[in-house]
Amino acid sequence: MSQRPRAASQPGRPPSIQSPRLLKGLRRRALSTQPTQGLEEELTCTVCCEIFHEPVVLNCTHSFCQSCLQQFWRKNPAGRQCPVCRRRCSSTEPPISLTLKNVAETFLRQKESEPESGQIPGSSPKVQCPAHEEVLKLFCQDDEETLCFVCHMSRKHTGHQVCPLEEAVLSRKVRGSEPSLIMERTERQMKEEFDQLHQFLQKEEADRIAALRDEHERKSQLVKRKTECLMRDILSISNTIIGIDNEISASDALFLQVHHTMKLEIVMLGRQSHLLTPVTLDPNTAYAWLSLSSDLTSVTNAGNMQEVPDNPERFNHLVFVLGSEGFLSGQHAWEVEVGNKDDWVLGVVKESINRKGKVSGRPEDGFWTIALCEGQFTAMTTPRTTLQVEGPLEKVRVQLDCDAGLVVFSNPVNMTTIYTFKDHFIEKMFPFFCPGANINGNNSRPLKICPVRVAIWNSATW
């Protein structure tokens, strides 16, 4: 294992000099070696008496090898003190002085190159620049690196502060321990890290806002189209009623009686249709496996993951989707076609339910639902309630009475009640839909919300 070069101040056996001519040459160069000897003394650790290796600088400005200082502290019963002035040090890991380390390594390379260059032992070492093969005698304070005279004249160091190498060693050794420089380096590093964090957050914010605007635009266009369709239907019905009124006024008494009956039936059917509330699905809440129709009235388990934004209102674990409008008061009802499916869940939920991760589906957690699974109808109570349904179930009507706290499930074909929940609702309630699992194409048909329509017919001929 190779050892580091010993400092000149370390006691040792001097080399024997036999040649008088060599001895005379050493005496002539004694004066020229004084700066180098001074530099070597400044680069010598006072603990191990060797050139610095991984030097650290204490608050008292004394420098030592990192390993020497740690070993001294472990053996010293008084704790962390400076080996020279005995001043107590507050830091357990003093920072390594990169400037002092670079100068020490340069000096070691200079010492190692002396035998190869043929210099007389003890003479001033000459370390050459690897780029220009000139002696390194200067130190750039801006870039903190040693220079030759050619490097000093290059564009890279134009306008930089440059000083002799020996002067830089003495100056940097003291300045490296100043708390202001350590704080300055720490502040600069923190500023760079926070700048990177700010850039990342600004980009993330811009992406989220852009996605939100796109989603809002698509939803607005869809609502606009639905509104236009409803207006056209209303206008058509209004024109039909006006036409019938005109025919009634121009016909005889029999015609008046027949069409009067028709008008009464139209009014009755219109009143009955108001019992059903128009319901559409909210794509912002749909799980990524779900596929919604263009008019947002049916939902299918596509069986594969789709790319959708991970917004807060979206379910991320189960194949759930909510209605686009919630209800806080009044009575509301809607019908869903379920006759072609083997697995589904329908009902209402409160607005504050957990949408991330697994959910229990119980009323205690804000779910009032019934389900069909493996041929068994169940009310999702605690514990589960098995339901007996009369005849085939093609449609399910969900009736919500917010003021009375009732959720009633019934068969609209034979008007029989399937199950009734009784509770107290204090927040907005939303329609809930789950098309069930789709394994290998089984149960792949959609859940469809029945449209709200008004039928007109002649009871005299029906």
Short mmCIF file of C-alpha atoms in Angstrom, two decimals:
data_model
loop_
_atom_site.label_atom_id
_atom_site.label_comp_id
_atom_site.label_asym_id
_atom_site.label_seq_id
_atom_site.Cartn_x
_atom_site.Cartn_y
_atom_site.Cartn_z
CA MET A 1 0.00 0.00 0.00
CA SER A 2 1.49 3.33 -1.10
CA GLN A 3 1.99 6.04 1.54
CA ARG A 4 1.42 9.73 1.12
CA PRO A 5 4.57 11.91 0.78
CA ARG A 6 5.88 13.07 4.11
CA ALA A 7 6.03 16.78 4.89
CA ALA A 8 9.35 18.49 5.02
CA SER A 9 8.77 19.43 8.65
CA GLN A 10 8.42 15.77 9.68
CA PRO A 11 11.49 14.48 11.45
CA GLY A 12 13.37 11.79 9.64
CA ARG A 13 16.76 10.65 8.59
CA PRO A 14 18.29 13.07 6.04
CA PRO A 15 19.63 11.60 2.83
CA SER A 16 23.38 11.20 2.61
CA ILE A 17 25.03 13.39 -0.05
CA GLN A 18 28.38 12.12 -1.31
CA SER A 19 29.02 14.51 -4.20
CA PRO A 20 30.50 17.94 -3.31
CA ARG A 21 29.18 19.34 -6.61
CA LEU A 22 25.66 18.26 -5.68
CA LEU A 23 26.02 19.76 -2.21
CA LYS A 24 27.17 23.04 -3.70
CA GLY A 25 24.15 23.07 -6.06
CA LEU A 26 21.81 22.56 -3.17
CA ARG A 27 23.31 25.50 -1.29
CA ARG A 28 22.87 27.76 -4.35
CA ARG A 29 19.14 26.84 -4.66
CA ALA A 30 18.35 27.12 -0.94
CA LEU A 31 16.93 30.62 -1.26
CA SER A 32 14.64 29.64 -4.16
CA THR A 33 13.10 26.79 -2.13
CA GLN A 34 11.87 29.00 0.72
CA PRO A 35 8.41 29.78 -0.84
CA THR A 36 7.86 26.10 -1.55
CA GLN A 37 8.85 25.15 1.98
CA GLY A 38 6.43 27.75 3.33
CA LEU A 39 3.68 26.37 1.13
CA GLU A 40 4.46 22.86 2.32
CA GLU A 41 4.22 23.96 5.95
CA GLU A 42 0.83 25.52 5.28
CA LEU A 43 -0.33 22.26 3.63
CA THR A 44 0.87 20.07 6.53
CA CYS A 45 -1.59 18.56 9.02
CA THR A 46 -0.39 19.25 12.59
CA VAL A 47 -1.78 15.91 13.80
CA CYS A 48 -0.18 13.44 11.35
CA CYS A 49 2.56 15.83 10.06
CA GLU A 50 1.73 14.90 6.47
CA ILE A 51 0.28 16.75 3.50
CA PHE A 52 -3.47 17.32 3.88
CA HIS A 53 -5.78 14.49 2.79
CA GLU A 54 -9.47 15.48 2.62
CA PRO A 55 -8.78 18.69 4.65
CA VAL A 56 -11.47 20.27 6.82
CA VAL A 57 -11.47 23.78 8.31
CA LEU A 58 -12.77 24.49 11.83
CA ASN A 59 -14.40 27.72 13.02
CA CYS A 60 -11.09 28.75 14.55
CA THR A 61 -9.52 28.61 10.98
CA HIS A 62 -7.18 25.69 11.81
CA SER A 63 -7.10 22.90 9.24
CA PHE A 64 -6.59 19.14 9.63
CA CYS A 65 -7.07 15.91 7.71
CA GLN A 66 -10.65 14.71 8.15
CA SER A 67 -9.59 11.27 9.37
CA CYS A 68 -6.98 12.75 11.75
CA LEU A 69 -9.50 15.13 13.30
CA GLN A 70 -12.12 12.38 13.79
CA GLN A 71 -9.51 10.08 15.35
CA PHE A 72 -8.36 12.88 17.67
CA TRP A 73 -11.94 13.58 18.76
CA ARG A 74 -12.60 9.89 19.51
CA LYS A 75 -9.51 9.67 21.72
CA ASN A 76 -9.99 13.08 23.36
CA PRO A 77 -12.13 12.82 26.54
CA ALA A 78 -12.86 16.56 26.44
CA GLY A 79 -14.99 16.17 23.28
CA ARG A 80 -14.80 18.06 19.97
CA GLN A 81 -11.93 20.53 20.42
CA CYS A 82 -9.36 22.01 18.05
CA PRO A 83 -6.09 20.04 18.46
CA VAL A 84 -4.12 23.32 18.30
CA CYS A 85 -6.04 26.04 20.19
CA ARG A 86 -8.42 23.75 22.13
CA ARG A 87 -11.42 25.83 21.03
CA ARG A 88 -14.64 23.82 21.09
CA CYS A 89 -16.22 22.98 17.71
CA SER A 90 -20.05 22.92 17.37
CA SER A 91 -20.16 20.89 14.13
CA THR A 92 -19.82 17.09 14.20
CA GLU A 93 -18.93 16.94 10.47
CA PRO A 94 -16.87 20.03 9.46
CA PRO A 95 -17.10 20.70 5.71
CA ILE A 96 -14.24 19.67 3.43
CA SER A 97 -12.40 22.66 1.95
CA LEU A 98 -12.35 21.92 -1.79
CA THR A 99 -9.92 24.79 -2.45
CA LEU A 100 -7.40 23.56 0.11
CA LYS A 101 -7.89 19.98 -1.14
CA ASN A 102 -7.16 20.99 -4.76
CA VAL A 103 -4.01 22.91 -3.77
CA ALA A 104 -2.78 19.99 -1.64
CA GLU A 105 -3.34 17.51 -4.46
CA THR A 106 -1.55 19.84 -6.89
CA PHE A 107 1.37 20.09 -4.49
CA LEU A 108 1.51 16.28 -4.14
CA ARG A 109 1.54 15.85 -7.94
CA GLN A 110 4.32 18.44 -8.05
CA LYS A 111 6.34 16.49 -5.46
CA GLU A 112 5.79 13.22 -7.31
CA SER A 113 7.01 14.73 -10.60
CA GLU A 114 10.37 15.90 -9.17
CA PRO A 115 12.31 12.67 -9.78
CA GLU A 116 10.95 12.43 -13.37
CA SER A 117 11.98 15.98 -14.27
CA GLY A 118 15.48 15.45 -12.96
CA GLN A 119 15.35 18.22 -10.37
CA ILE A 120 17.72 18.28 -7.50
CA PRO A 121 16.03 17.16 -4.27
CA GLY A 122 14.90 20.11 -2.20
CA SER A 123 14.63 22.44 -5.21
CA SER A 124 11.45 24.32 -6.12
CA PRO A 125 8.97 21.86 -7.77
CA LYS A 126 7.69 22.67 -11.24
CA VAL A 127 4.23 21.27 -12.09
CA GLN A 128 3.34 21.84 -15.73
CA CYS A 129 -0.03 22.67 -17.24
CA PRO A 130 -1.35 19.59 -19.10
CA ALA A 131 -2.72 21.79 -21.90
CA HIS A 132 0.22 24.17 -22.51
CA GLU A 133 3.16 22.44 -20.75
CA GLU A 134 3.88 25.60 -18.76
CA VAL A 135 4.54 25.82 -15.02
CA LEU A 136 1.43 26.28 -12.87
CA LYS A 137 2.11 29.43 -10.85
CA LEU A 138 -1.29 31.19 -10.71
CA PHE A 139 -4.70 30.52 -9.12
CA CYS A 140 -8.08 31.67 -10.56
CA GLN A 141 -10.32 32.76 -7.67
CA ASP A 142 -13.47 32.76 -9.84
CA ASP A 143 -13.10 29.18 -11.18
CA GLU A 144 -10.98 27.93 -8.21
CA GLU A 145 -8.36 26.19 -10.34
CA THR A 146 -4.58 26.49 -10.89
CA LEU A 147 -3.34 28.24 -14.05
CA CYS A 148 -0.24 28.78 -16.13
CA PHE A 149 0.50 32.12 -17.82
CA VAL A 150 -1.03 30.89 -21.11
CA CYS A 151 -4.26 29.86 -19.34
CA HIS A 152 -4.36 33.30 -17.71
CA MET A 153 -4.35 34.97 -21.14
CA SER A 154 -7.10 32.72 -22.59
CA ARG A 155 -10.73 33.79 -23.10
CA LYS A 156 -11.95 31.41 -20.45
CA HIS A 157 -10.32 33.43 -17.65
CA THR A 158 -10.65 36.92 -19.14
CA GLY A 159 -11.68 39.38 -16.41
CA HIS A 160 -11.26 36.81 -13.61
CA GLN A 161 -9.46 37.53 -10.36
CA VAL A 162 -6.05 35.77 -10.47
CA CYS A 163 -3.35 35.68 -7.78
CA PRO A 164 -0.10 33.72 -7.16
CA LEU A 165 -0.60 30.13 -6.08
CA GLU A 166 1.19 30.54 -2.69
CA GLU A 167 -0.94 33.58 -1.84
CA ALA A 168 -4.15 31.69 -2.73
CA VAL A 169 -3.22 28.85 -0.37
CA LEU A 170 -2.78 31.19 2.60
CA SER A 171 -5.86 33.25 1.79
CA ARG A 172 -8.22 30.37 0.95
CA LYS A 173 -7.24 28.39 4.01
CA VAL A 174 -8.62 31.14 6.25
CA ARG A 175 -11.61 32.14 4.09
CA GLY A 176 -12.80 28.55 3.61
CA SER A 177 -13.96 28.42 7.23
CA GLU A 178 -15.87 31.70 7.24
CA PRO A 179 -19.54 31.08 8.11
CA SER A 180 -20.62 33.64 5.52
CA LEU A 181 -19.11 31.59 2.68
CA ILE A 182 -20.71 28.39 3.95
CA MET A 183 -24.06 30.13 4.24
CA GLU A 184 -23.64 31.63 0.78
CA ARG A 185 -23.02 28.21 -0.78
CA THR A 186 -26.00 26.73 1.11
CA GLU A 187 -28.29 29.57 0.03
CA ARG A 188 -27.19 29.21 -3.60
CA GLN A 189 -27.86 25.47 -3.55
CA MET A 190 -31.28 25.95 -1.92
CA LYS A 191 -32.20 28.61 -4.48
CA GLU A 192 -31.31 26.29 -7.38
CA GLU A 193 -33.38 23.45 -5.91
CA PHE A 194 -36.39 25.70 -5.28
CA ASP A 195 -36.14 27.13 -8.80
CA GLN A 196 -36.34 23.60 -10.22
CA LEU A 197 -39.30 22.84 -7.94
CA HIS A 198 -41.10 26.03 -9.02
CA GLN A 199 -40.60 25.17 -12.68
CA PHE A 200 -42.02 21.68 -12.12
CA LEU A 201 -45.04 23.02 -10.21
CA GLN A 202 -45.74 25.68 -12.83
CA LYS A 203 -45.68 23.06 -15.60
CA GLU A 204 -47.92 20.72 -13.58
CA GLU A 205 -50.36 23.58 -12.91
CA ALA A 206 -50.51 24.51 -16.60
CA ASP A 207 -51.16 20.87 -17.60
CA ARG A 208 -53.94 20.46 -15.01
CA ILE A 209 -55.62 23.74 -16.02
CA ALA A 210 -55.46 22.80 -19.71
CA ALA A 211 -57.02 19.37 -19.01
CA LEU A 212 -59.73 20.98 -16.88
CA ARG A 213 -60.58 23.49 -19.59
CA ASP A 214 -60.80 20.75 -22.23
CA GLU A 215 -63.10 18.69 -20.00
CA HIS A 216 -65.27 21.74 -19.27
CA GLU A 217 -65.53 22.57 -22.97
CA ARG A 218 -66.60 19.02 -23.89
CA LYS A 219 -69.16 18.91 -21.11
CA SER A 220 -70.56 22.33 -22.04
CA GLN A 221 -71.00 21.30 -25.67
CA LEU A 222 -72.76 18.09 -24.62
CA VAL A 223 -75.15 19.96 -22.32
CA LYS A 224 -75.84 22.44 -25.09
CA ARG A 225 -76.76 19.66 -27.52
CA LYS A 226 -79.02 17.98 -24.95
CA THR A 227 -80.75 21.29 -24.25
CA GLU A 228 -81.37 21.87 -27.96
CA CYS A 229 -82.90 18.39 -28.32
CA LEU A 230 -85.21 19.00 -25.35
CA MET A 231 -86.28 22.36 -26.79
CA ARG A 232 -87.10 20.73 -30.11
CA ASP A 233 -89.21 18.08 -28.35
CA ILE A 234 -91.06 20.73 -26.34
CA LEU A 235 -91.70 22.76 -29.48
CA SER A 236 -93.04 19.67 -31.28
CA ILE A 237 -95.44 18.86 -28.44
CA SER A 238 -96.59 22.48 -28.29
CA ASN A 239 -97.30 22.48 -32.04
CA THR A 240 -99.29 19.26 -31.68
CA ILE A 241 -101.44 20.72 -28.91
CA ILE A 242 -102.03 23.91 -30.92
CA GLY A 243 -103.05 21.84 -33.95
CA ILE A 244 -105.48 19.80 -31.88
CA ASP A 245 -106.96 22.96 -30.38
CA ASN A 246 -107.49 24.39 -33.87
CA GLU A 247 -109.19 21.20 -35.03
CA ILE A 248 -111.42 21.18 -31.96
CA SER A 249 -112.59 24.73 -32.58
CA ALA A 250 -113.49 23.91 -36.22
CA SER A 251 -115.23 20.53 -35.70
CA ASP A 252 -118.69 19.49 -34.60
CA ALA A 253 -119.74 18.43 -31.14
CA LEU A 254 -118.72 14.77 -31.57
CA PHE A 255 -115.30 15.72 -32.80
CA LEU A 256 -115.05 18.16 -29.91
CA GLN A 257 -115.91 15.44 -27.40
CA VAL A 258 -113.38 12.93 -28.83
CA HIS A 259 -110.53 15.37 -29.00
CA HIS A 260 -111.38 16.81 -25.62
CA THR A 261 -110.82 13.33 -24.22
CA MET A 262 -107.49 13.15 -26.09
CA LYS A 263 -106.43 16.48 -24.63
CA LEU A 264 -107.20 15.30 -21.11
CA GLU A 265 -105.06 12.20 -21.71
CA ILE A 266 -102.22 14.35 -22.98
CA VAL A 267 -102.37 16.44 -19.81
CA MET A 268 -102.45 13.32 -17.63
CA LEU A 269 -99.51 11.79 -19.45
CA GLY A 270 -97.62 15.06 -19.17
CA ARG A 271 -98.21 15.12 -15.43
CA GLN A 272 -97.10 11.52 -15.14
CA SER A 273 -93.94 12.25 -17.10
CA HIS A 274 -93.01 14.95 -14.59
CA LEU A 275 -92.66 12.18 -12.01
CA LEU A 276 -89.56 11.03 -13.91
CA THR A 277 -86.50 13.26 -13.68
CA PRO A 278 -84.15 13.56 -16.69
CA VAL A 279 -80.84 12.00 -15.57
CA THR A 280 -77.52 11.93 -17.43
CA LEU A 281 -74.17 10.44 -16.42
CA ASP A 282 -71.21 12.52 -15.26
CA PRO A 283 -68.07 11.45 -17.22
CA ASN A 284 -65.82 13.18 -14.66
CA THR A 285 -66.79 10.53 -12.05
CA ALA A 286 -66.59 7.42 -14.27
CA TYR A 287 -63.98 4.75 -13.49
CA ALA A 288 -61.35 4.38 -16.23
CA TRP A 289 -62.77 1.00 -17.36
CA LEU A 290 -66.21 2.45 -18.07
CA SER A 291 -67.41 3.61 -21.50
CA LEU A 292 -70.27 6.13 -21.68
CA SER A 293 -72.54 6.70 -24.65
CA SER A 294 -72.41 9.98 -26.55
CA ASP A 295 -75.70 11.16 -25.02
CA LEU A 296 -74.52 10.15 -21.50
CA THR A 297 -77.52 7.85 -20.86
CA SER A 298 -75.84 4.42 -20.88
CA VAL A 299 -72.68 2.94 -19.35
CA THR A 300 -70.73 -0.21 -20.28
CA ASN A 301 -67.82 -2.00 -18.62
CA ALA A 302 -65.36 -1.92 -21.55
CA GLY A 303 -63.09 -4.51 -19.92
CA ASN A 304 -59.92 -2.44 -20.42
CA MET A 305 -58.31 0.70 -19.01
CA GLN A 306 -58.90 4.00 -20.84
CA GLU A 307 -56.86 7.21 -20.58
CA VAL A 308 -58.81 9.71 -18.46
CA PRO A 309 -57.67 12.56 -16.14
CA ASP A 310 -57.23 11.57 -12.49
CA ASN A 311 -59.50 14.32 -11.15
CA PRO A 312 -60.63 14.32 -7.48
CA GLU A 313 -64.26 13.35 -8.21
CA ARG A 314 -63.37 10.26 -10.27
CA PHE A 315 -63.59 6.71 -8.81
CA ASN A 316 -60.21 4.97 -9.10
CA HIS A 317 -60.88 1.44 -7.82
CA LEU A 318 -64.41 0.20 -8.70
CA VAL A 319 -66.56 0.44 -11.87
CA PHE A 320 -68.81 3.24 -10.52
CA VAL A 321 -70.27 6.38 -12.12
CA LEU A 322 -72.62 9.06 -10.78
CA GLY A 323 -75.35 11.20 -12.29
CA SER A 324 -74.37 14.66 -13.45
CA GLU A 325 -76.89 16.43 -11.17
CA GLY A 326 -77.42 16.02 -7.42
CA PHE A 327 -80.60 16.64 -5.43
CA LEU A 328 -80.89 18.38 -2.07
CA SER A 329 -84.68 18.56 -1.74
CA GLY A 330 -87.92 17.45 -3.40
CA GLN A 331 -89.00 14.18 -5.03
CA HIS A 332 -87.17 12.65 -7.99
CA ALA A 333 -87.39 9.39 -9.94
CA TRP A 334 -85.69 7.69 -12.88
CA GLU A 335 -85.84 4.27 -14.56
CA VAL A 336 -82.98 2.01 -15.69
CA GLU A 337 -83.08 -0.98 -18.07
CA VAL A 338 -81.45 -4.02 -16.41
CA GLY A 339 -83.19 -7.01 -18.07
CA ASN A 340 -80.20 -8.03 -20.23
CA LYS A 341 -77.56 -8.01 -17.45
CA ASP A 342 -76.44 -10.57 -14.84
CA ASP A 343 -74.54 -8.19 -12.53
CA TRP A 344 -75.37 -4.57 -11.57
CA VAL A 345 -75.79 -2.12 -8.69
CA LEU A 346 -78.23 0.86 -8.65
CA GLY A 347 -79.25 3.49 -6.13
CA VAL A 348 -78.23 6.86 -4.69
CA VAL A 349 -75.17 8.08 -2.79
CA LYS A 350 -74.31 11.21 -0.86
CA GLU A 351 -71.89 13.73 -2.38
CA SER A 352 -69.10 13.26 0.21
CA ILE A 353 -68.51 9.51 -0.31
CA ASN A 354 -64.96 8.20 -0.62
CA ARG A 355 -64.06 7.88 -4.30
CA LYS A 356 -60.49 6.64 -3.95
CA GLY A 357 -59.78 3.04 -2.97
CA LYS A 358 -62.20 0.39 -1.78
CA VAL A 359 -65.66 1.23 -0.39
CA SER A 360 -68.14 -0.88 1.59
CA GLY A 361 -71.34 0.27 -0.18
CA ARG A 362 -73.28 0.48 3.10
CA PRO A 363 -75.74 3.19 4.17
CA GLU A 364 -73.32 4.04 6.99
CA ASP A 365 -70.82 5.13 4.32
CA GLY A 366 -73.37 7.02 2.22
CA PHE A 367 -74.65 4.28 -0.16
CA TRP A 368 -78.35 3.32 -0.51
CA THR A 369 -78.36 0.64 -3.25
CA ILE A 370 -79.68 -2.72 -4.40
CA ALA A 371 -77.74 -5.22 -6.51
CA LEU A 372 -77.98 -8.34 -8.66
CA CYS A 373 -75.05 -10.76 -8.37
CA GLU A 374 -74.93 -14.46 -9.28
CA GLY A 375 -78.70 -14.53 -9.76
CA GLN A 376 -79.46 -13.14 -6.29
CA PHE A 377 -81.14 -9.75 -5.61
CA THR A 378 -79.72 -8.04 -2.53
CA ALA A 379 -80.27 -4.81 -0.62
CA MET A 380 -76.83 -3.47 0.38
CA THR A 381 -77.66 -3.09 4.08
CA THR A 382 -75.69 -4.15 7.16
CA PRO A 383 -75.98 -7.14 7.12
CA ARG A 384 -77.07 -7.77 3.53
CA THR A 385 -80.82 -8.28 2.91
CA THR A 386 -81.91 -10.93 0.38
CA LEU A 387 -84.78 -9.74 -1.83
CA GLN A 388 -87.61 -11.73 -3.41
CA VAL A 389 -88.56 -10.26 -6.83
CA GLU A 390 -91.80 -11.34 -8.51
CA GLY A 391 -91.43 -12.21 -12.19
CA PRO A 392 -88.69 -11.07 -14.54
CA LEU A 393 -87.17 -7.66 -13.78
CA GLU A 394 -86.68 -5.70 -17.02
CA LYS A 395 -86.53 -2.20 -15.49
CA VAL A 396 -85.89 -0.70 -12.06
CA ARG A 397 -87.43 2.59 -10.95
CA VAL A 398 -85.44 4.54 -8.33
CA GLN A 399 -87.50 7.08 -6.37
CA LEU A 400 -85.77 9.59 -4.07
CA ASP A 401 -87.68 11.71 -1.54
CA CYS A 402 -85.06 14.02 -0.02
CA ASP A 403 -87.44 15.64 2.45
CA ALA A 404 -88.92 12.37 3.77
CA GLY A 405 -85.57 10.51 3.70
CA LEU A 406 -86.87 7.69 1.49
CA VAL A 407 -85.22 5.68 -1.32
CA VAL A 408 -87.72 3.32 -2.97
CA PHE A 409 -86.86 0.68 -5.59
CA SER A 410 -89.78 -0.72 -7.62
CA ASN A 411 -90.69 -2.64 -10.78
CA PRO A 412 -92.37 -0.08 -13.11
CA VAL A 413 -93.95 -2.86 -15.20
CA ASN A 414 -96.12 -4.42 -12.47
CA MET A 415 -95.78 -1.47 -10.02
CA THR A 416 -94.48 -3.67 -7.17
CA THR A 417 -92.05 -2.37 -4.56
CA ILE A 418 -88.69 -4.18 -4.37
CA TYR A 419 -87.12 -2.48 -1.33
CA THR A 420 -87.35 0.80 0.65
CA PHE A 421 -84.59 2.59 2.57
CA LYS A 422 -85.56 5.00 5.36
CA ASP A 423 -82.88 7.47 6.47
CA HIS A 424 -82.13 11.18 7.01
CA PHE A 425 -80.38 13.11 4.22
CA ILE A 426 -78.47 16.29 5.09
CA GLU A 427 -76.39 16.74 1.93
CA LYS A 428 -76.80 16.54 -1.83
CA MET A 429 -77.72 13.07 -3.20
CA PHE A 430 -76.56 11.74 -6.61
CA PRO A 431 -77.87 8.86 -8.80
CA PHE A 432 -75.49 5.88 -8.66
CA PHE A 433 -74.76 3.28 -11.39
CA CYS A 434 -72.52 0.20 -11.53
CA PRO A 435 -72.67 -2.04 -14.67
CA GLY A 436 -70.90 -4.88 -12.82
CA ALA A 437 -67.93 -7.03 -13.76
CA ASN A 438 -67.20 -7.95 -17.40
CA ILE A 439 -65.10 -11.14 -17.46
CA ASN A 440 -64.34 -12.63 -20.89
CA GLY A 441 -67.24 -10.75 -22.49
CA ASN A 442 -69.84 -11.91 -19.97
CA ASN A 443 -72.16 -9.16 -18.72
CA SER A 444 -70.90 -6.77 -21.43
CA ARG A 445 -74.27 -5.12 -22.14
CA PRO A 446 -74.85 -1.55 -20.91
CA LEU A 447 -76.99 -0.10 -18.16
CA LYS A 448 -79.39 2.31 -19.91
CA ILE A 449 -81.31 5.19 -18.38
CA CYS A 450 -84.84 5.17 -19.81
CA PRO A 451 -85.74 8.36 -21.71
CA VAL A 452 -88.51 10.62 -20.46
CA ARG A 453 -91.19 10.72 -23.20
CA VAL A 454 -94.84 11.80 -23.54
CA ALA A 455 -97.13 9.44 -25.48
CA ILE A 456 -100.28 10.65 -27.27
CA TRP A 457 -103.05 8.34 -28.47
CA ASN A 458 -106.81 8.37 -29.13
CA SER A 459 -108.58 6.57 -26.28
CA ALA A 460 -111.77 6.29 -28.31
CA THR A 461 -110.07 4.00 -30.84
CA TRP A 462 -107.38 2.44 -28.59
#
